[in-house]
Amino acid sequence: MAQVADASKTDGYSSAAFHPDGLILGTGTSEAVVKIWDVKSQANVAKFEGHAGPVTAISFSENGYFLATAAHDSVKLWDLRKLKNFRTLNLYDSDTPTNSVEFDHSGSYLGIAGSDIRVYQVGSVKADWNCIKTLPDLSGTGRATCVKFGPDANYIAVGSMDRNLRIFGLPGDEAPLES
């Protein structure tokens, strides 16, 4: 175990995720900053700014090239090879935060949870990232808090503020995400 003190004046960490290779850790702060850490050296090796409000969620793509981050204002997509933001998705109004982002295990889809659940087909830095499915937040709260993909993105599990877990596209269903 190790504890690494951050010398910056950050108010705290609001999200974290490991890179698929396990050697990099991404953290989101309550000051709207995303930090990339080298796990072995325990050093902060990159910093991304541009969100408004705490970074609520972080997810690395399976190939490790992309990082998706969510905050109250938007979802930002970062190219880790060039260390820059290449796309910003402004999905909800100013009163609706984006609570969760998650790449599926193949890196083909990106799930986003806020007042609804949106599934994007992953593109590239230059190609479009198309929304292929929008699912309603059936809780009635207008606040989906987390989204996770099942194996092969055959189904999506969604948690919300009504303390229920909803599964869209149960295993065995013949409906793919693109329908």
PDB file of C-alpha atoms in Angstrom:
ATOM      1  CA  MET A   1       0.000   0.000   0.000  1.00  0.00           C
ATOM      2  CA  ALA A   2       1.080   3.520  -0.664  1.00  0.00           C
ATOM      3  CA  GLN A   3      -0.355   6.939  -0.071  1.00  0.00           C
ATOM      4  CA  VAL A   4       0.590   9.731  -2.428  1.00  0.00           C
ATOM      5  CA  ALA A   5      -0.014  13.291  -1.321  1.00  0.00           C
ATOM      6  CA  ASP A   6      -0.980  15.728  -4.030  1.00  0.00           C
ATOM      7  CA  ALA A   7       0.713  19.096  -3.512  1.00  0.00           C
ATOM      8  CA  SER A   8      -1.969  20.985  -5.441  1.00  0.00           C
ATOM      9  CA  LYS A   9      -4.766  22.759  -3.663  1.00  0.00           C
ATOM     10  CA  THR A  10      -7.382  20.306  -4.850  1.00  0.00           C
ATOM     11  CA  ASP A  11     -10.518  19.927  -2.767  1.00  0.00           C
ATOM     12  CA  GLY A  12     -10.600  16.182  -3.276  1.00  0.00           C
ATOM     13  CA  TYR A  13     -11.090  13.355  -5.708  1.00  0.00           C
ATOM     14  CA  SER A  14     -14.557  12.724  -7.066  1.00  0.00           C
ATOM     15  CA  SER A  15     -13.886   9.792  -9.441  1.00  0.00           C
ATOM     16  CA  ALA A  16     -11.176   7.341 -10.465  1.00  0.00           C
ATOM     17  CA  ALA A  17     -10.515   4.524 -12.949  1.00  0.00           C
ATOM     18  CA  PHE A  18      -7.585   2.326 -13.936  1.00  0.00           C
ATOM     19  CA  HIS A  19      -6.314   2.178 -17.516  1.00  0.00           C
ATOM     20  CA  PRO A  20      -6.695  -1.322 -19.069  1.00  0.00           C
ATOM     21  CA  ASP A  21      -2.930  -1.952 -18.727  1.00  0.00           C
ATOM     22  CA  GLY A  22      -3.139  -1.291 -14.978  1.00  0.00           C
ATOM     23  CA  LEU A  23      -0.136   1.042 -15.050  1.00  0.00           C
ATOM     24  CA  ILE A  24      -2.094   4.299 -15.266  1.00  0.00           C
ATOM     25  CA  LEU A  25      -4.743   5.702 -12.957  1.00  0.00           C
ATOM     26  CA  GLY A  26      -7.090   8.508 -13.952  1.00  0.00           C
ATOM     27  CA  THR A  27      -8.662  10.669 -11.259  1.00  0.00           C
ATOM     28  CA  GLY A  28     -11.244  13.409 -11.419  1.00  0.00           C
ATOM     29  CA  THR A  29     -11.246  16.215  -8.899  1.00  0.00           C
ATOM     30  CA  SER A  30     -13.912  18.383  -7.368  1.00  0.00           C
ATOM     31  CA  GLU A  31     -12.118  21.312  -9.023  1.00  0.00           C
ATOM     32  CA  ALA A  32     -12.973  20.047 -12.538  1.00  0.00           C
ATOM     33  CA  VAL A  33      -9.481  18.692 -13.279  1.00  0.00           C
ATOM     34  CA  VAL A  34      -8.643  15.233 -14.631  1.00  0.00           C
ATOM     35  CA  LYS A  35      -5.251  13.889 -13.551  1.00  0.00           C
ATOM     36  CA  ILE A  36      -3.380  10.966 -15.045  1.00  0.00           C
ATOM     37  CA  TRP A  37      -1.041   9.116 -12.697  1.00  0.00           C
ATOM     38  CA  ASP A  38       1.798   6.666 -13.368  1.00  0.00           C
ATOM     39  CA  VAL A  39       1.108   3.920 -10.829  1.00  0.00           C
ATOM     40  CA  LYS A  40       4.713   2.673 -10.584  1.00  0.00           C
ATOM     41  CA  SER A  41       6.354   6.048 -10.051  1.00  0.00           C
ATOM     42  CA  GLN A  42       3.299   7.464  -8.231  1.00  0.00           C
ATOM     43  CA  ALA A  43       3.714  10.655 -10.242  1.00  0.00           C
ATOM     44  CA  ASN A  44       1.104  12.868 -11.875  1.00  0.00           C
ATOM     45  CA  VAL A  45       2.080  12.658 -15.568  1.00  0.00           C
ATOM     46  CA  ALA A  46      -0.746  14.618 -17.233  1.00  0.00           C
ATOM     47  CA  LYS A  47      -3.528  17.019 -16.346  1.00  0.00           C
ATOM     48  CA  PHE A  48      -6.654  17.846 -18.349  1.00  0.00           C
ATOM     49  CA  GLU A  49      -8.729  20.935 -17.672  1.00  0.00           C
ATOM     50  CA  GLY A  50     -11.927  22.178 -19.264  1.00  0.00           C
ATOM     51  CA  HIS A  51     -14.869  20.800 -17.294  1.00  0.00           C
ATOM     52  CA  ALA A  52     -17.141  22.953 -15.153  1.00  0.00           C
ATOM     53  CA  GLY A  53     -17.766  21.382 -11.763  1.00  0.00           C
ATOM     54  CA  PRO A  54     -16.594  18.134 -10.198  1.00  0.00           C
ATOM     55  CA  VAL A  55     -15.600  15.292 -12.523  1.00  0.00           C
ATOM     56  CA  THR A  56     -18.282  12.707 -11.748  1.00  0.00           C
ATOM     57  CA  ALA A  57     -17.039   9.746 -13.796  1.00  0.00           C
ATOM     58  CA  ILE A  58     -14.052   8.464 -15.758  1.00  0.00           C
ATOM     59  CA  SER A  59     -13.737   5.526 -18.158  1.00  0.00           C
ATOM     60  CA  PHE A  60     -10.833   4.331 -20.333  1.00  0.00           C
ATOM     61  CA  SER A  61     -11.518   2.619 -23.661  1.00  0.00           C
ATOM     62  CA  GLU A  62     -10.393  -0.991 -23.883  1.00  0.00           C
ATOM     63  CA  ASN A  63      -7.572  -0.208 -26.341  1.00  0.00           C
ATOM     64  CA  GLY A  64      -6.385   2.500 -23.941  1.00  0.00           C
ATOM     65  CA  TYR A  65      -6.376   5.276 -26.543  1.00  0.00           C
ATOM     66  CA  PHE A  66      -9.416   7.193 -25.284  1.00  0.00           C
ATOM     67  CA  LEU A  67     -10.593   8.557 -21.968  1.00  0.00           C
ATOM     68  CA  ALA A  68     -14.185   9.669 -21.363  1.00  0.00           C
ATOM     69  CA  THR A  69     -14.867  12.043 -18.478  1.00  0.00           C
ATOM     70  CA  ALA A  70     -18.175  13.382 -17.207  1.00  0.00           C
ATOM     71  CA  ALA A  71     -19.038  16.467 -15.195  1.00  0.00           C
ATOM     72  CA  HIS A  72     -22.053  18.680 -14.677  1.00  0.00           C
ATOM     73  CA  ASP A  73     -21.445  20.489 -17.958  1.00  0.00           C
ATOM     74  CA  SER A  74     -20.631  17.756 -20.470  1.00  0.00           C
ATOM     75  CA  VAL A  75     -18.851  14.573 -21.437  1.00  0.00           C
ATOM     76  CA  LYS A  76     -15.349  15.122 -22.769  1.00  0.00           C
ATOM     77  CA  LEU A  77     -13.396  12.651 -24.880  1.00  0.00           C
ATOM     78  CA  TRP A  78      -9.618  12.763 -24.606  1.00  0.00           C
ATOM     79  CA  ASP A  79      -6.972  11.264 -26.889  1.00  0.00           C
ATOM     80  CA  LEU A  80      -4.344   9.825 -24.546  1.00  0.00           C
ATOM     81  CA  ARG A  81      -1.785   9.537 -27.341  1.00  0.00           C
ATOM     82  CA  LYS A  82      -1.814  13.305 -27.942  1.00  0.00           C
ATOM     83  CA  LEU A  83      -3.014  14.319 -24.462  1.00  0.00           C
ATOM     84  CA  LYS A  84      -5.808  16.536 -25.732  1.00  0.00           C
ATOM     85  CA  ASN A  85      -9.588  16.842 -25.834  1.00  0.00           C
ATOM     86  CA  PHE A  86     -10.950  15.931 -29.259  1.00  0.00           C
ATOM     87  CA  ARG A  87     -14.699  16.014 -28.651  1.00  0.00           C
ATOM     88  CA  THR A  88     -17.168  17.467 -26.170  1.00  0.00           C
ATOM     89  CA  LEU A  89     -20.701  16.107 -25.903  1.00  0.00           C
ATOM     90  CA  ASN A  90     -23.132  18.650 -24.435  1.00  0.00           C
ATOM     91  CA  LEU A  91     -26.049  16.339 -23.756  1.00  0.00           C
ATOM     92  CA  TYR A  92     -28.224  17.824 -21.048  1.00  0.00           C
ATOM     93  CA  ASP A  93     -29.437  21.226 -19.892  1.00  0.00           C
ATOM     94  CA  SER A  94     -27.561  23.222 -17.265  1.00  0.00           C
ATOM     95  CA  ASP A  95     -29.639  21.723 -14.431  1.00  0.00           C
ATOM     96  CA  THR A  96     -28.904  18.105 -15.370  1.00  0.00           C
ATOM     97  CA  PRO A  97     -25.526  16.584 -14.542  1.00  0.00           C
ATOM     98  CA  THR A  98     -23.941  13.696 -16.385  1.00  0.00           C
ATOM     99  CA  ASN A  99     -23.462  11.075 -13.668  1.00  0.00           C
ATOM    100  CA  SER A 100     -21.735   8.179 -15.392  1.00  0.00           C
ATOM    101  CA  VAL A 101     -19.685   7.254 -18.462  1.00  0.00           C
ATOM    102  CA  GLU A 102     -18.618   3.731 -19.325  1.00  0.00           C
ATOM    103  CA  PHE A 103     -16.937   2.085 -22.312  1.00  0.00           C
ATOM    104  CA  ASP A 104     -18.026  -1.483 -22.999  1.00  0.00           C
ATOM    105  CA  HIS A 105     -15.426  -4.268 -22.783  1.00  0.00           C
ATOM    106  CA  SER A 106     -14.799  -4.317 -26.535  1.00  0.00           C
ATOM    107  CA  GLY A 107     -14.372  -0.544 -26.789  1.00  0.00           C
ATOM    108  CA  SER A 108     -17.179  -0.354 -29.362  1.00  0.00           C
ATOM    109  CA  TYR A 109     -19.720   1.543 -27.266  1.00  0.00           C
ATOM    110  CA  LEU A 110     -19.819   4.363 -24.748  1.00  0.00           C
ATOM    111  CA  GLY A 111     -22.711   4.524 -22.274  1.00  0.00           C
ATOM    112  CA  ILE A 112     -23.693   7.833 -20.668  1.00  0.00           C
ATOM    113  CA  ALA A 113     -26.161   8.283 -17.797  1.00  0.00           C
ATOM    114  CA  GLY A 114     -27.877  11.510 -16.793  1.00  0.00           C
ATOM    115  CA  SER A 115     -31.566  12.331 -17.208  1.00  0.00           C
ATOM    116  CA  ASP A 116     -31.639   9.397 -19.644  1.00  0.00           C
ATOM    117  CA  ILE A 117     -29.203   6.727 -20.843  1.00  0.00           C
ATOM    118  CA  ARG A 118     -27.446   7.183 -24.170  1.00  0.00           C
ATOM    119  CA  VAL A 119     -25.316   4.685 -26.033  1.00  0.00           C
ATOM    120  CA  TYR A 120     -22.766   5.974 -28.539  1.00  0.00           C
ATOM    121  CA  GLN A 121     -20.965   3.924 -31.140  1.00  0.00           C
ATOM    122  CA  VAL A 122     -17.293   4.665 -30.640  1.00  0.00           C
ATOM    123  CA  GLY A 123     -15.622   6.357 -33.571  1.00  0.00           C
ATOM    124  CA  SER A 124     -12.142   7.756 -33.829  1.00  0.00           C
ATOM    125  CA  VAL A 125     -10.615  11.157 -33.210  1.00  0.00           C
ATOM    126  CA  LYS A 126     -11.816  12.355 -36.615  1.00  0.00           C
ATOM    127  CA  ALA A 127     -14.884  10.154 -37.148  1.00  0.00           C
ATOM    128  CA  ASP A 128     -18.265  10.868 -35.596  1.00  0.00           C
ATOM    129  CA  TRP A 129     -19.399   9.235 -32.378  1.00  0.00           C
ATOM    130  CA  ASN A 130     -23.047   8.515 -33.164  1.00  0.00           C
ATOM    131  CA  CYS A 131     -25.786   8.115 -30.580  1.00  0.00           C
ATOM    132  CA  ILE A 132     -27.350   4.794 -31.553  1.00  0.00           C
ATOM    133  CA  LYS A 133     -29.756   4.347 -28.641  1.00  0.00           C
ATOM    134  CA  THR A 134     -31.462   6.558 -26.072  1.00  0.00           C
ATOM    135  CA  LEU A 135     -33.141   4.788 -23.185  1.00  0.00           C
ATOM    136  CA  PRO A 136     -35.472   6.554 -20.757  1.00  0.00           C
ATOM    137  CA  ASP A 137     -34.756   6.835 -17.056  1.00  0.00           C
ATOM    138  CA  LEU A 138     -37.726   4.767 -15.889  1.00  0.00           C
ATOM    139  CA  SER A 139     -37.232   5.751 -12.243  1.00  0.00           C
ATOM    140  CA  GLY A 140     -39.217   8.948 -12.600  1.00  0.00           C
ATOM    141  CA  THR A 141     -36.391  10.810 -10.862  1.00  0.00           C
ATOM    142  CA  GLY A 142     -34.748  11.991 -14.075  1.00  0.00           C
ATOM    143  CA  ARG A 143     -31.436  10.903 -12.644  1.00  0.00           C
ATOM    144  CA  ALA A 144     -29.726   7.720 -13.796  1.00  0.00           C
ATOM    145  CA  THR A 145     -26.619   7.418 -11.636  1.00  0.00           C
ATOM    146  CA  CYS A 146     -24.610   4.617 -13.240  1.00  0.00           C
ATOM    147  CA  VAL A 147     -24.400   2.568 -16.407  1.00  0.00           C
ATOM    148  CA  LYS A 148     -22.496  -0.706 -17.022  1.00  0.00           C
ATOM    149  CA  PHE A 149     -22.359  -3.021 -20.023  1.00  0.00           C
ATOM    150  CA  GLY A 150     -22.746  -6.779 -19.872  1.00  0.00           C
ATOM    151  CA  PRO A 151     -20.554  -9.171 -21.876  1.00  0.00           C
ATOM    152  CA  ASP A 152     -20.396  -8.289 -25.587  1.00  0.00           C
ATOM    153  CA  ALA A 153     -22.625  -5.260 -24.830  1.00  0.00           C
ATOM    154  CA  ASN A 154     -25.659  -7.574 -25.034  1.00  0.00           C
ATOM    155  CA  TYR A 155     -27.309  -5.749 -22.164  1.00  0.00           C
ATOM    156  CA  ILE A 156     -26.947  -2.605 -20.082  1.00  0.00           C
ATOM    157  CA  ALA A 157     -27.429  -2.312 -16.327  1.00  0.00           C
ATOM    158  CA  VAL A 158     -28.613   1.101 -15.104  1.00  0.00           C
ATOM    159  CA  GLY A 159     -28.863   2.301 -11.518  1.00  0.00           C
ATOM    160  CA  SER A 160     -30.915   5.321 -10.498  1.00  0.00           C
ATOM    161  CA  MET A 161     -31.972   7.376  -7.509  1.00  0.00           C
ATOM    162  CA  ASP A 162     -35.098   5.289  -6.851  1.00  0.00           C
ATOM    163  CA  ARG A 163     -32.806   2.466  -5.580  1.00  0.00           C
ATOM    164  CA  ASN A 164     -33.639   0.147  -8.464  1.00  0.00           C
ATOM    165  CA  LEU A 165     -31.399  -1.579 -10.976  1.00  0.00           C
ATOM    166  CA  ARG A 166     -32.789  -1.883 -14.473  1.00  0.00           C
ATOM    167  CA  ILE A 167     -31.465  -4.221 -17.139  1.00  0.00           C
ATOM    168  CA  PHE A 168     -32.048  -3.298 -20.783  1.00  0.00           C
ATOM    169  CA  GLY A 169     -31.625  -6.127 -23.308  1.00  0.00           C
ATOM    170  CA  LEU A 170     -31.450  -9.155 -21.007  1.00  0.00           C
ATOM    171  CA  PRO A 171     -29.202 -12.051 -22.059  1.00  0.00           C
ATOM    172  CA  GLY A 172     -31.114 -14.230 -24.475  1.00  0.00           C
ATOM    173  CA  ASP A 173     -33.007 -11.321 -26.024  1.00  0.00           C
ATOM    174  CA  GLU A 174     -32.408 -11.087 -29.742  1.00  0.00           C
ATOM    175  CA  ALA A 175     -32.468  -7.291 -29.902  1.00  0.00           C
ATOM    176  CA  PRO A 176     -29.029  -5.750 -30.512  1.00  0.00           C
ATOM    177  CA  LEU A 177     -28.188  -2.242 -29.320  1.00  0.00           C
ATOM    178  CA  GLU A 178     -28.433  -0.807 -32.823  1.00  0.00           C
ATOM    179  CA  SER A 179     -32.153  -1.613 -33.229  1.00  0.00           C
TER     180      SER A 179
END
